[in-house]
Amino acid sequence: MAAQRVQPKLIIHGGAGSSLKGKGGVEIVRRSLHRVLEEVYPLLLSGATAQEAVVKGCQLLEDDPRFNAGTGSVLQSDGQIRMSAALMNGVAQRFSGVINVSRVQNPIRLALALQESPDRVLSDIGSTELLRELELPPYNPLTDIRLQEWMHERQENFEKQMAGVVAERELVEDSAGRGTIGVVVLDDQGRLAVGTSTGGKGFERIGRVSDSAMPAGNYATAQAAVSCTGIGEDIIDECLAARIVIRVVDGLPLREAFERSFKEAYQNQRDLGAIGLDATGAITWGKTSEVLLAAYHTGNAIGDTLEWEGTDLTDGISG
Ligand code: GLY
């Protein structure tokens, strides 16, 4: 018997960090995020699976040089780009990912290729080997703005702990931030999937591993799916994505699972954000950082969190 069709839902993020206000950033980021929603949501209406829509959304965000993933990734302390990405299929409850991969346009494609593999999380050497096997052409994701940002920080002896959340000339100088991209989808068969992709924190030491390719930063079951952004070490310490999802599996509504988890993260002085969906279609987001660059499609309307302010740590729309 065919599964009953449900209204697809989609939420994406392009990082979290300090405010973009007054820097010309809000409208630029809004356009970028809304464009992705406008391209991916119709695919869901045409029957794309949650996993297919997640991969497409991640590719589009990775290809946008503004965000710290794929093209436009930040440079590490040695001036190299190393990217990480993960994909989790909620129905199969199956995680796959790559850690610290270079010279590829879309790290999420490697995570997709690993979904059906017996070895599902690869580090740098394995990821490079996989790139070759898949015959993906070598690609340099470096942008001028990220190079300038790194050169500026080198002059300052890398005193800043992270690169800017969004790559914009007018934002580079003073935007301490925490960029990453993420996509969470509920498809018309009620299936959930999530993907997260990042260039890392920027200026980090060689070999540092991001939360984005761990269940701490990207996790899904049949009941809920969550993608995180922010300082990876803070996300790992909270085990945030898995923590929220497991709370839903144990019976808490998604919004309450976010509220409880973000209260704990705030008390622990973490700097992070997250987006999530559950199988009822509830859309939720949360942040302890100043701003969360997220946008969503409810099926009836598009909205975003770019100007979401106040003291609440979470917000959302019920299913
Ligand atoms: N959340 C991205 C990173 O810290 O690498």
XYZ file of C-alpha atoms and ligand atoms in Angstrom:
324
model
C 0.000 0.000 0.000
C 1.399 3.441 -0.929
C 2.315 5.648 2.032
C -0.021 8.579 2.656
C 1.300 11.788 1.135
C 2.282 14.547 3.533
C 3.124 18.214 2.987
C 6.912 18.361 2.421
C 8.924 20.700 4.681
C 12.366 22.164 4.237
C 14.730 24.156 6.457
C 18.284 25.205 5.605
C 21.062 27.147 7.309
C 24.164 29.046 6.217
C 25.825 29.329 9.617
C 25.490 31.214 12.880
C 27.538 33.983 14.401
C 27.613 37.700 15.038
C 24.974 40.077 13.668
C 24.976 41.009 9.975
C 22.908 44.124 10.676
C 24.109 47.402 9.267
C 26.724 45.640 7.165
C 24.552 45.109 4.094
C 24.642 41.434 4.853
C 21.046 40.552 5.698
C 19.541 41.060 2.244
C 22.465 39.363 0.497
C 22.219 36.285 2.703
C 18.416 36.263 2.471
C 18.579 36.197 -1.328
C 21.066 33.332 -1.250
C 19.044 31.229 1.179
C 15.649 31.900 -0.443
C 17.044 30.985 -3.856
C 17.980 27.561 -2.537
C 14.497 27.053 -1.041
C 12.921 28.088 -4.346
C 14.996 25.557 -6.232
C 14.713 22.621 -3.851
C 11.066 22.797 -2.710
C 9.592 22.148 -6.208
C 11.699 18.966 -6.381
C 9.920 17.735 -3.263
C 6.553 18.507 -4.872
C 7.643 16.385 -7.852
C 8.368 13.417 -5.592
C 12.092 13.775 -4.811
C 13.100 11.811 -1.730
C 14.233 13.594 1.417
C 17.776 12.354 0.787
C 17.804 13.605 -2.819
C 16.506 17.025 -1.750
C 19.090 17.263 1.046
C 21.942 16.509 -1.357
C 20.661 19.043 -3.909
C 20.218 21.724 -1.232
C 23.701 21.087 0.172
C 25.231 21.255 -3.325
C 23.592 24.615 -4.006
C 24.807 26.006 -0.685
C 28.287 24.543 -1.194
C 28.400 26.240 -4.619
C 27.489 29.654 -3.138
C 30.841 31.344 -2.333
C 29.248 33.307 0.516
C 28.978 30.282 2.747
C 31.736 28.388 4.470
C 31.332 25.053 2.672
C 32.524 23.914 -0.751
C 33.401 27.025 -2.812
C 34.166 29.805 -0.325
C 35.416 27.504 2.418
C 37.732 29.087 4.944
C 41.455 28.344 5.072
C 43.108 26.482 7.913
C 46.206 27.779 9.737
C 48.552 26.381 7.072
C 46.616 28.115 4.270
C 44.919 24.929 3.020
C 41.198 24.207 2.645
C 39.950 20.992 4.249
C 36.226 20.330 4.138
C 33.913 17.931 5.957
C 30.362 16.817 5.174
C 27.802 14.297 6.390
C 24.487 12.890 5.259
C 22.026 11.017 7.439
C 19.018 9.147 6.149
C 16.426 9.180 8.936
C 14.350 6.198 7.802
C 17.383 3.940 7.398
C 18.982 5.718 10.410
C 22.226 5.650 8.463
C 25.074 8.175 8.741
C 27.851 8.709 6.191
C 30.514 11.370 5.868
C 33.932 12.636 4.893
C 36.432 14.459 7.095
C 39.030 17.015 5.935
C 38.762 16.451 2.189
C 40.413 18.833 -0.326
C 40.044 19.643 -4.022
C 36.408 18.650 -4.505
C 33.488 20.871 -5.482
C 30.786 19.135 -3.449
C 31.889 17.179 -0.373
C 28.232 16.159 0.165
C 28.497 14.021 -3.001
C 31.154 11.938 -1.297
C 28.916 11.513 1.748
C 26.135 10.388 -0.611
C 28.394 7.850 -2.312
C 29.201 6.390 1.121
C 25.540 5.873 2.103
C 25.535 2.404 0.541
C 29.119 1.520 1.491
C 30.127 -0.822 4.328
C 32.703 1.869 5.347
C 30.671 5.001 5.801
C 32.935 7.670 7.344
C 36.270 8.401 5.667
C 39.115 10.667 6.732
C 41.377 12.601 4.356
C 43.297 9.748 2.694
C 40.185 7.610 2.158
C 38.202 10.569 0.869
C 40.893 11.372 -1.704
C 40.864 7.744 -2.824
C 37.061 7.867 -3.115
C 37.289 11.060 -5.189
C 39.500 9.193 -7.617
C 37.208 6.165 -7.729
C 34.200 8.364 -8.493
C 36.236 10.165 -11.170
C 35.197 13.555 -9.842
C 37.341 16.279 -11.441
C 39.832 18.102 -9.175
C 38.378 21.421 -8.053
C 39.865 24.367 -6.149
C 37.222 25.856 -3.782
C 39.437 28.860 -2.880
C 37.948 32.356 -3.283
C 39.811 35.685 -3.238
C 37.893 36.889 -0.195
C 38.799 33.850 1.889
C 42.436 34.152 0.814
C 42.490 37.837 1.820
C 40.854 36.956 5.118
C 43.588 34.373 5.804
C 46.381 36.782 4.782
C 44.946 39.458 7.059
C 44.806 36.998 9.951
C 48.349 35.824 9.239
C 49.514 39.420 9.738
C 47.640 39.417 13.054
C 49.339 36.118 13.948
C 45.997 34.242 13.809
C 44.689 35.885 16.971
C 41.082 35.480 15.771
C 39.830 31.998 16.584
C 37.501 31.659 13.622
C 36.958 33.024 10.133
C 33.904 35.109 9.130
C 30.557 33.346 8.949
C 29.763 34.858 5.569
C 32.297 35.868 2.932
C 31.484 39.436 1.911
C 34.053 42.127 1.350
C 32.318 44.519 3.729
C 31.959 41.795 6.345
C 35.413 40.291 6.304
C 37.118 42.770 8.621
C 34.934 42.444 11.676
C 32.681 39.436 11.380
C 33.722 36.848 13.883
C 31.427 33.998 13.019
C 30.776 30.358 12.657
C 29.827 29.362 9.124
C 28.651 25.963 7.914
C 25.672 24.916 5.804
C 22.898 22.460 6.570
C 19.668 21.137 5.004
C 16.840 19.239 6.721
C 13.953 17.760 4.726
C 10.640 15.971 5.299
C 9.475 14.530 1.986
C 5.954 13.748 0.754
C 6.181 10.182 2.084
C 7.013 11.451 5.580
C 10.718 10.520 5.325
C 13.378 12.666 7.002
C 16.988 13.306 5.976
C 19.687 15.805 6.946
C 23.006 16.991 5.491
C 25.698 19.318 6.856
C 28.846 20.590 5.146
C 31.641 22.907 6.308
C 35.078 24.327 5.668
C 35.650 24.145 9.437
C 36.321 27.037 11.822
C 39.044 28.680 9.780
C 42.650 29.155 10.989
C 42.501 25.855 12.911
C 45.454 23.528 13.367
C 46.007 20.744 10.846
C 44.014 17.619 11.590
C 41.291 19.316 13.635
C 37.991 17.442 13.082
C 34.705 19.314 12.668
C 31.400 18.379 14.341
C 29.704 18.518 10.913
C 30.788 14.999 10.018
C 29.822 13.603 13.409
C 26.382 12.691 14.834
C 26.944 15.619 17.237
C 26.443 18.012 14.313
C 24.205 16.046 11.951
C 21.722 13.402 13.068
C 18.366 11.889 12.056
C 15.993 9.063 12.842
C 12.521 8.367 11.414
C 11.139 10.752 14.079
C 13.385 13.849 13.811
C 16.401 15.327 12.012
C 18.786 18.120 13.107
C 21.731 20.005 11.579
C 24.003 22.189 13.737
C 26.250 25.178 13.159
C 28.584 27.140 15.393
C 31.784 26.294 17.198
C 32.320 22.607 16.537
C 33.912 21.928 19.911
C 30.817 23.393 21.662
C 28.493 21.290 19.478
C 30.512 18.146 20.226
C 30.515 18.851 23.973
C 26.700 19.138 23.900
C 26.382 16.300 21.340
C 23.644 18.638 20.165
C 22.045 17.079 17.070
C 21.884 13.568 18.531
C 20.770 14.946 21.912
C 17.778 16.782 20.407
C 16.780 13.885 18.139
C 17.000 11.262 20.903
C 14.801 13.428 23.116
C 12.166 13.338 20.364
C 12.568 9.556 20.003
C 11.982 9.322 23.765
C 8.690 11.203 23.409
C 9.356 14.942 23.718
C 7.837 17.217 21.066
C 10.564 18.708 18.816
C 10.109 22.223 20.170
C 10.497 21.034 23.753
C 13.543 18.961 22.807
C 15.099 22.120 21.306
C 14.118 24.240 24.339
C 15.631 21.837 26.845
C 18.817 21.294 24.838
C 19.364 25.006 24.134
C 18.781 25.908 27.792
C 21.555 23.485 28.701
C 23.817 24.801 25.921
C 23.230 28.392 27.089
C 24.004 27.478 30.700
C 27.217 25.860 29.480
C 28.078 29.095 27.598
C 28.158 27.434 24.180
C 28.217 29.329 20.883
C 26.058 27.434 18.407
C 22.799 27.099 16.478
C 20.644 24.307 15.046
C 17.699 23.660 12.733
C 15.341 20.679 12.836
C 12.230 18.968 11.557
C 10.111 16.153 12.923
C 7.894 13.590 11.233
C 4.744 15.618 12.066
C 6.148 18.494 9.978
C 7.120 20.730 12.920
C 9.964 23.100 11.989
C 12.205 24.368 14.801
C 15.402 26.348 15.200
C 17.567 27.566 18.061
C 20.687 29.596 18.783
C 22.898 30.768 21.588
C 24.925 32.872 19.109
C 23.817 36.378 18.085
C 22.326 35.376 14.760
C 21.261 32.178 12.977
C 21.268 32.292 9.177
C 18.365 29.919 8.506
C 15.384 29.892 6.115
C 12.469 27.503 5.727
C 9.631 26.485 3.420
C 6.395 25.368 5.089
C 4.660 24.437 1.830
C 2.573 27.608 2.081
C 5.222 30.209 2.760
C 8.908 30.946 2.973
C 10.366 32.492 6.123
C 13.736 33.066 7.716
C 15.486 33.754 11.003
C 17.878 36.467 9.825
C 16.306 39.198 11.936
C 15.195 36.983 14.799
C 16.188 38.734 18.007
C 15.264 38.751 21.665
C 16.067 36.485 24.544
C 14.287 33.305 23.387
C 16.727 30.544 22.564
C 14.330 28.665 20.257
C 11.428 29.292 17.909
C 9.478 27.356 15.314
C 6.293 26.441 13.489
C 4.149 23.440 14.434
C 3.421 20.732 11.888
N 30.632 23.771 13.005
C 31.699 23.765 12.101
C 33.007 23.560 12.712
O 33.235 23.968 13.841
O 33.862 22.985 12.094
